[in-house]
Coordinates of C-alpha atoms in Angstrom, one line a residue:
M163 CA 143.9 -54.0 52.5
S164 CA 145.0 -55.2 55.9
D165 CA 142.9 -57.7 57.9
V166 CA 142.6 -55.0 60.7
K167 CA 141.2 -52.5 58.2
K168 CA 138.8 -55.0 56.7
Y169 CA 137.6 -55.9 60.2
G170 CA 137.1 -52.2 61.1
I171 CA 135.0 -51.6 57.9
L172 CA 132.9 -54.7 58.5
L173 CA 132.3 -53.7 62.2
L174 CA 131.3 -50.2 61.1
S175 CA 128.8 -51.6 58.6
I176 CA 127.3 -53.9 61.2
L177 CA 126.9 -51.0 63.6
I178 CA 125.3 -48.8 61.0
L179 CA 122.8 -51.6 60.0
A180 CA 122.0 -52.2 63.6
G181 CA 121.4 -48.6 64.2
C182 CA 119.0 -48.4 61.2
K183 CA 117.1 -51.4 62.5
E184 CA 116.9 -49.9 65.9
N185 CA 115.6 -46.6 64.6
K186 CA 113.0 -48.3 62.4
S187 CA 111.9 -50.4 65.3
K188 CA 111.7 -47.4 67.5
T189 CA 109.8 -45.5 64.9
A190 CA 107.3 -48.3 64.5
S191 CA 106.9 -48.6 68.2
E192 CA 106.3 -44.9 68.5
A193 CA 103.8 -45.0 65.7
A194 CA 101.9 -47.8 67.4
E195 CA 101.9 -45.9 70.6
T196 CA 100.6 -42.8 68.9
T197 CA 97.9 -44.8 67.1
E198 CA 96.8 -46.3 70.4
E199 CA 96.8 -42.9 72.1
Q200 CA 94.7 -41.4 69.3
A201 CA 92.1 -44.3 69.1
V202 CA 88.7 -43.0 70.0
K203 CA 87.3 -44.4 73.3
L204 CA 83.9 -43.0 73.9
K205 CA 82.6 -42.5 77.4
G206 CA 78.9 -41.7 77.8
E207 CA 76.8 -41.1 80.9
V208 CA 73.3 -40.0 81.8
V209 CA 73.4 -36.6 83.6
T210 CA 70.6 -34.7 85.4
Y211 CA 70.0 -31.0 85.7
A212 CA 67.2 -28.8 86.8
A213 CA 65.3 -26.2 84.9
D214 CA 61.9 -24.6 84.9
S215 CA 61.1 -26.6 88.1
L216 CA 61.7 -29.8 86.2
N217 CA 64.4 -32.5 86.4
M218 CA 66.0 -32.9 83.0
K219 CA 67.8 -36.0 81.9
G220 CA 70.6 -35.6 79.4
Y221 CA 73.4 -37.7 77.9
L222 CA 77.0 -36.5 78.0
V223 CA 79.5 -38.2 75.8
W224 CA 83.2 -37.6 75.0
D225 CA 86.4 -39.3 73.9
E226 CA 88.3 -40.5 77.0
N227 CA 91.6 -40.6 75.0
A228 CA 91.4 -36.9 73.9
T229 CA 93.4 -34.4 75.9
G230 CA 92.9 -30.8 76.7
K231 CA 89.8 -28.7 76.5
R232 CA 87.5 -29.2 73.5
P233 CA 84.5 -27.5 72.0
G234 CA 81.2 -28.6 73.3
V235 CA 78.1 -29.3 71.2
I236 CA 74.5 -29.4 72.4
V237 CA 72.2 -31.8 70.5
V238 CA 68.4 -31.3 70.7
H239 CA 66.0 -34.1 70.0
E240 CA 63.1 -34.5 67.6
W241 CA 59.6 -34.0 68.8
W242 CA 59.6 -37.7 69.9
G243 CA 61.7 -36.7 72.9
H244 CA 65.2 -37.6 74.2
N245 CA 65.7 -41.1 72.6
D246 CA 68.4 -43.3 71.2
Y247 CA 68.6 -41.3 68.0
V248 CA 69.7 -38.1 69.6
R249 CA 72.2 -40.0 71.7
Q250 CA 73.6 -41.6 68.5
R251 CA 74.1 -38.2 67.0
A252 CA 75.9 -37.0 70.2
E253 CA 78.2 -40.1 70.0
M254 CA 79.0 -39.2 66.3
L255 CA 80.1 -35.8 67.4
A256 CA 82.2 -37.2 70.2
E257 CA 83.9 -39.4 67.7
L258 CA 84.9 -36.2 65.8
G259 CA 86.6 -34.9 69.0
Y260 CA 83.8 -32.8 70.5
V261 CA 82.2 -33.1 73.9
A262 CA 78.5 -33.6 73.1
L263 CA 75.4 -33.2 75.3
A264 CA 72.1 -34.6 74.1
I265 CA 69.7 -32.6 76.1
D266 CA 66.1 -33.0 77.3
M267 CA 63.6 -30.3 76.5
Y268 CA 60.5 -32.1 77.9
G269 CA 61.7 -33.0 81.4
D270 CA 62.4 -36.4 83.1
G271 CA 63.5 -37.8 79.7
K272 CA 59.9 -37.9 78.6
Q273 CA 59.2 -39.5 75.2
A274 CA 56.2 -39.6 73.0
A275 CA 54.8 -42.9 71.5
H276 CA 52.4 -41.2 69.2
P277 CA 52.5 -38.1 66.9
D278 CA 49.6 -36.6 68.8
D279 CA 51.6 -36.7 72.1
A280 CA 54.7 -35.5 70.3
G281 CA 52.9 -32.5 69.0
K282 CA 51.5 -31.6 72.4
F283 CA 54.9 -32.0 74.0
A284 CA 56.6 -29.8 71.4
M285 CA 53.9 -27.1 71.6
S286 CA 54.1 -27.0 75.3
V287 CA 57.8 -26.0 75.0
M288 CA 57.6 -23.7 72.0
G289 CA 54.5 -22.0 73.3
N290 CA 56.4 -20.9 76.4
I291 CA 59.6 -19.5 75.0
D292 CA 60.8 -18.2 78.3
G293 CA 60.6 -21.7 79.8
A294 CA 62.2 -23.2 76.7
T295 CA 65.1 -20.7 77.0
A296 CA 65.5 -21.6 80.6
R297 CA 65.7 -25.3 79.9
F298 CA 68.2 -24.7 77.1
K299 CA 70.4 -22.4 79.2
A300 CA 70.5 -24.9 82.0
A301 CA 71.8 -27.5 79.6
L302 CA 74.3 -25.0 78.2
E303 CA 75.6 -24.1 81.6
M304 CA 76.1 -27.8 82.5
L305 CA 78.1 -28.4 79.3
Q306 CA 80.2 -25.3 79.8
A307 CA 81.0 -26.5 83.3
Q308 CA 82.6 -29.8 82.2
E309 CA 86.3 -29.9 82.8
S310 CA 87.0 -31.2 79.3
V311 CA 85.0 -28.4 77.6
D312 CA 86.3 -25.0 76.4
A313 CA 83.4 -22.9 77.6
E314 CA 84.1 -20.3 75.0
K315 CA 83.5 -22.7 72.1
I316 CA 80.0 -24.0 72.1
A317 CA 77.7 -25.0 69.2
A318 CA 74.2 -26.4 69.1
I319 CA 72.4 -28.7 66.6
G320 CA 68.9 -30.0 66.5
Y321 CA 66.5 -32.2 64.5
C322 CA 62.9 -31.4 63.6
F323 CA 61.6 -29.8 66.8
G324 CA 65.2 -29.6 68.0
G325 CA 66.2 -27.7 65.0
S326 CA 63.5 -25.1 65.7
V327 CA 64.8 -24.9 69.2
V328 CA 68.4 -24.2 68.3
L329 CA 67.4 -21.7 65.6
T330 CA 65.2 -19.9 68.1
M331 CA 68.0 -19.8 70.7
A332 CA 70.3 -18.3 68.0
N333 CA 67.7 -15.7 67.1
A334 CA 67.4 -14.8 70.8
G335 CA 71.1 -13.9 70.8
L336 CA 72.5 -16.7 73.0
D337 CA 76.2 -16.9 72.9
L338 CA 76.7 -19.8 70.5
D339 CA 79.4 -20.0 67.9
A340 CA 77.4 -22.1 65.5
V341 CA 73.9 -23.6 65.2
A342 CA 72.8 -26.3 62.7
A343 CA 69.2 -27.4 62.1
F344 CA 68.1 -30.5 60.2
H345 CA 64.6 -30.9 58.7
S346 CA 63.5 -28.0 60.9
G347 CA 60.6 -25.6 60.7
V348 CA 61.7 -22.0 60.3
Q349 CA 58.6 -20.2 61.4
L350 CA 59.9 -19.6 64.9
P351 CA 58.7 -18.0 68.2
I352 CA 61.6 -15.6 67.9
M353 CA 62.4 -14.7 64.3
P354 CA 65.9 -13.5 63.3
T355 CA 67.2 -10.3 64.9
S356 CA 70.4 -8.4 65.0
D357 CA 71.3 -10.2 68.2
I358 CA 72.3 -13.3 66.4
K359 CA 75.9 -14.3 67.2
A360 CA 76.0 -17.8 65.8
K361 CA 77.0 -18.9 62.3
V362 CA 73.8 -20.7 61.1
L363 CA 73.3 -23.8 58.9
V364 CA 69.8 -25.1 57.9
C365 CA 69.6 -28.4 56.1
N366 CA 66.0 -29.2 54.9
G367 CA 64.3 -31.4 52.4
A368 CA 63.1 -29.8 49.2
V369 CA 59.9 -31.8 49.3
D370 CA 59.2 -31.5 53.1
P371 CA 55.4 -30.7 53.4
F372 CA 56.0 -29.6 57.0
I373 CA 58.1 -26.6 55.8
P374 CA 56.0 -24.4 53.5
A375 CA 58.0 -22.5 50.9
E376 CA 56.6 -19.2 52.1
T377 CA 58.0 -19.7 55.6
V378 CA 61.4 -20.4 54.1
A379 CA 61.2 -17.2 52.0
A380 CA 60.2 -15.2 55.1
Y381 CA 63.1 -16.8 57.1
K382 CA 65.7 -16.0 54.5
K383 CA 64.4 -12.5 54.1
A384 CA 64.6 -11.9 57.9
M385 CA 68.1 -13.4 58.0
D386 CA 69.3 -11.2 55.1
S387 CA 67.8 -8.1 56.7
V388 CA 70.0 -8.5 59.8
Q389 CA 73.0 -9.6 57.7
A390 CA 73.2 -13.0 59.5
D391 CA 75.9 -15.4 58.6
Y392 CA 73.9 -18.4 57.4
K393 CA 73.6 -21.1 54.8
Y394 CA 70.2 -22.7 53.8
I395 CA 70.3 -26.0 51.9
A396 CA 67.2 -27.7 50.4
Y397 CA 68.1 -31.3 49.4
E398 CA 66.4 -32.5 46.2
N399 CA 63.8 -35.1 46.7
A400 CA 64.4 -35.2 50.5
A401 CA 61.3 -35.4 52.7
H402 CA 60.9 -34.8 56.4
S403 CA 63.2 -36.7 58.8
F404 CA 65.6 -37.5 56.0
T405 CA 68.5 -38.0 58.5
S406 CA 66.6 -40.7 60.6
K407 CA 66.7 -44.3 59.6
A408 CA 63.6 -44.9 61.6
A409 CA 61.6 -42.4 59.4
D410 CA 60.3 -45.1 57.0
S411 CA 58.9 -47.3 59.7
L412 CA 57.3 -44.3 61.5
A413 CA 55.8 -43.1 58.2
K414 CA 54.2 -46.5 57.7
E415 CA 53.0 -46.8 61.3
F416 CA 51.4 -43.4 61.5
N417 CA 50.8 -42.5 57.9
L418 CA 53.1 -39.6 57.9
P419 CA 55.1 -38.0 55.0
L420 CA 58.5 -39.1 56.4
A421 CA 61.4 -40.8 54.6
Y422 CA 65.0 -41.5 55.2
Q423 CA 67.4 -40.4 52.4
Q424 CA 71.0 -41.6 52.7
E425 CA 72.5 -39.1 50.3
A426 CA 70.9 -36.1 52.0
D427 CA 71.8 -37.5 55.4
E428 CA 75.5 -37.9 54.5
K429 CA 75.7 -34.6 52.7
S430 CA 74.1 -32.7 55.6
W431 CA 76.4 -34.3 58.1
G432 CA 79.4 -33.3 55.9
E433 CA 78.0 -29.7 55.9
L434 CA 77.9 -29.8 59.7
Q435 CA 81.5 -30.9 60.0
K436 CA 82.6 -28.1 57.7
L437 CA 80.6 -25.6 59.8
L438 CA 82.2 -26.8 63.0
D439 CA 85.7 -26.8 61.4
E440 CA 85.1 -23.2 60.4
V441 CA 84.1 -21.8 63.8
F442 CA 86.4 -23.9 65.9

């Protein structure tokens, strides 16, 4: 083989190798760029809105690195009021790609320091269902108005008192794609009707003394009678507030039958994710 031919083959091999290295380098660079773009960067801010002649304080949170319009999820607090726990749940939803709004059902971000006060606050809302609906709708409209939110794709979740709120809103026929309630009472101001539009998930503890078996039976019967699309789960050995890590300390402080259960917490959160994947 001539020296010229050998040199040509060698040169071609070098060019091929260089090209491969360049492509690999480019691919790695593109992958790094993609990873950086997809990294979650949460942005949360306190928002105010008016309803029922009250100023309400909510917490809006989303992923700044996400693009395009995304489904929105309302999060309703326990009977303690709008606190860090409900904000944490909103942030968990934002990490999944949703725009979440932890809302205020009491007004001015009011919180209860004692169960007696919490009970009074909760009853003042649920005892005036028209006022409760107005407060919920004001939050709903605020969420739908966000530039990053697809106003046609909205869900709502709630804990304890908040679960009863979102189930009641679903029963009232509000235009929600999905509703999920955790350790929530099901004896509601508005029981299930044919107006239900939402796909419903209820995650309760099987040994929750705040949710009598007869009320569960009545709720299921009512949901079945209107052919509602729902799933009711009772987690074995789970008590009230099983999703809240503060439950054990609150149980001790106020002598209440509350208890955190990690397994039920994680399983119910997984059920919520499946529900949202199904509707969105």
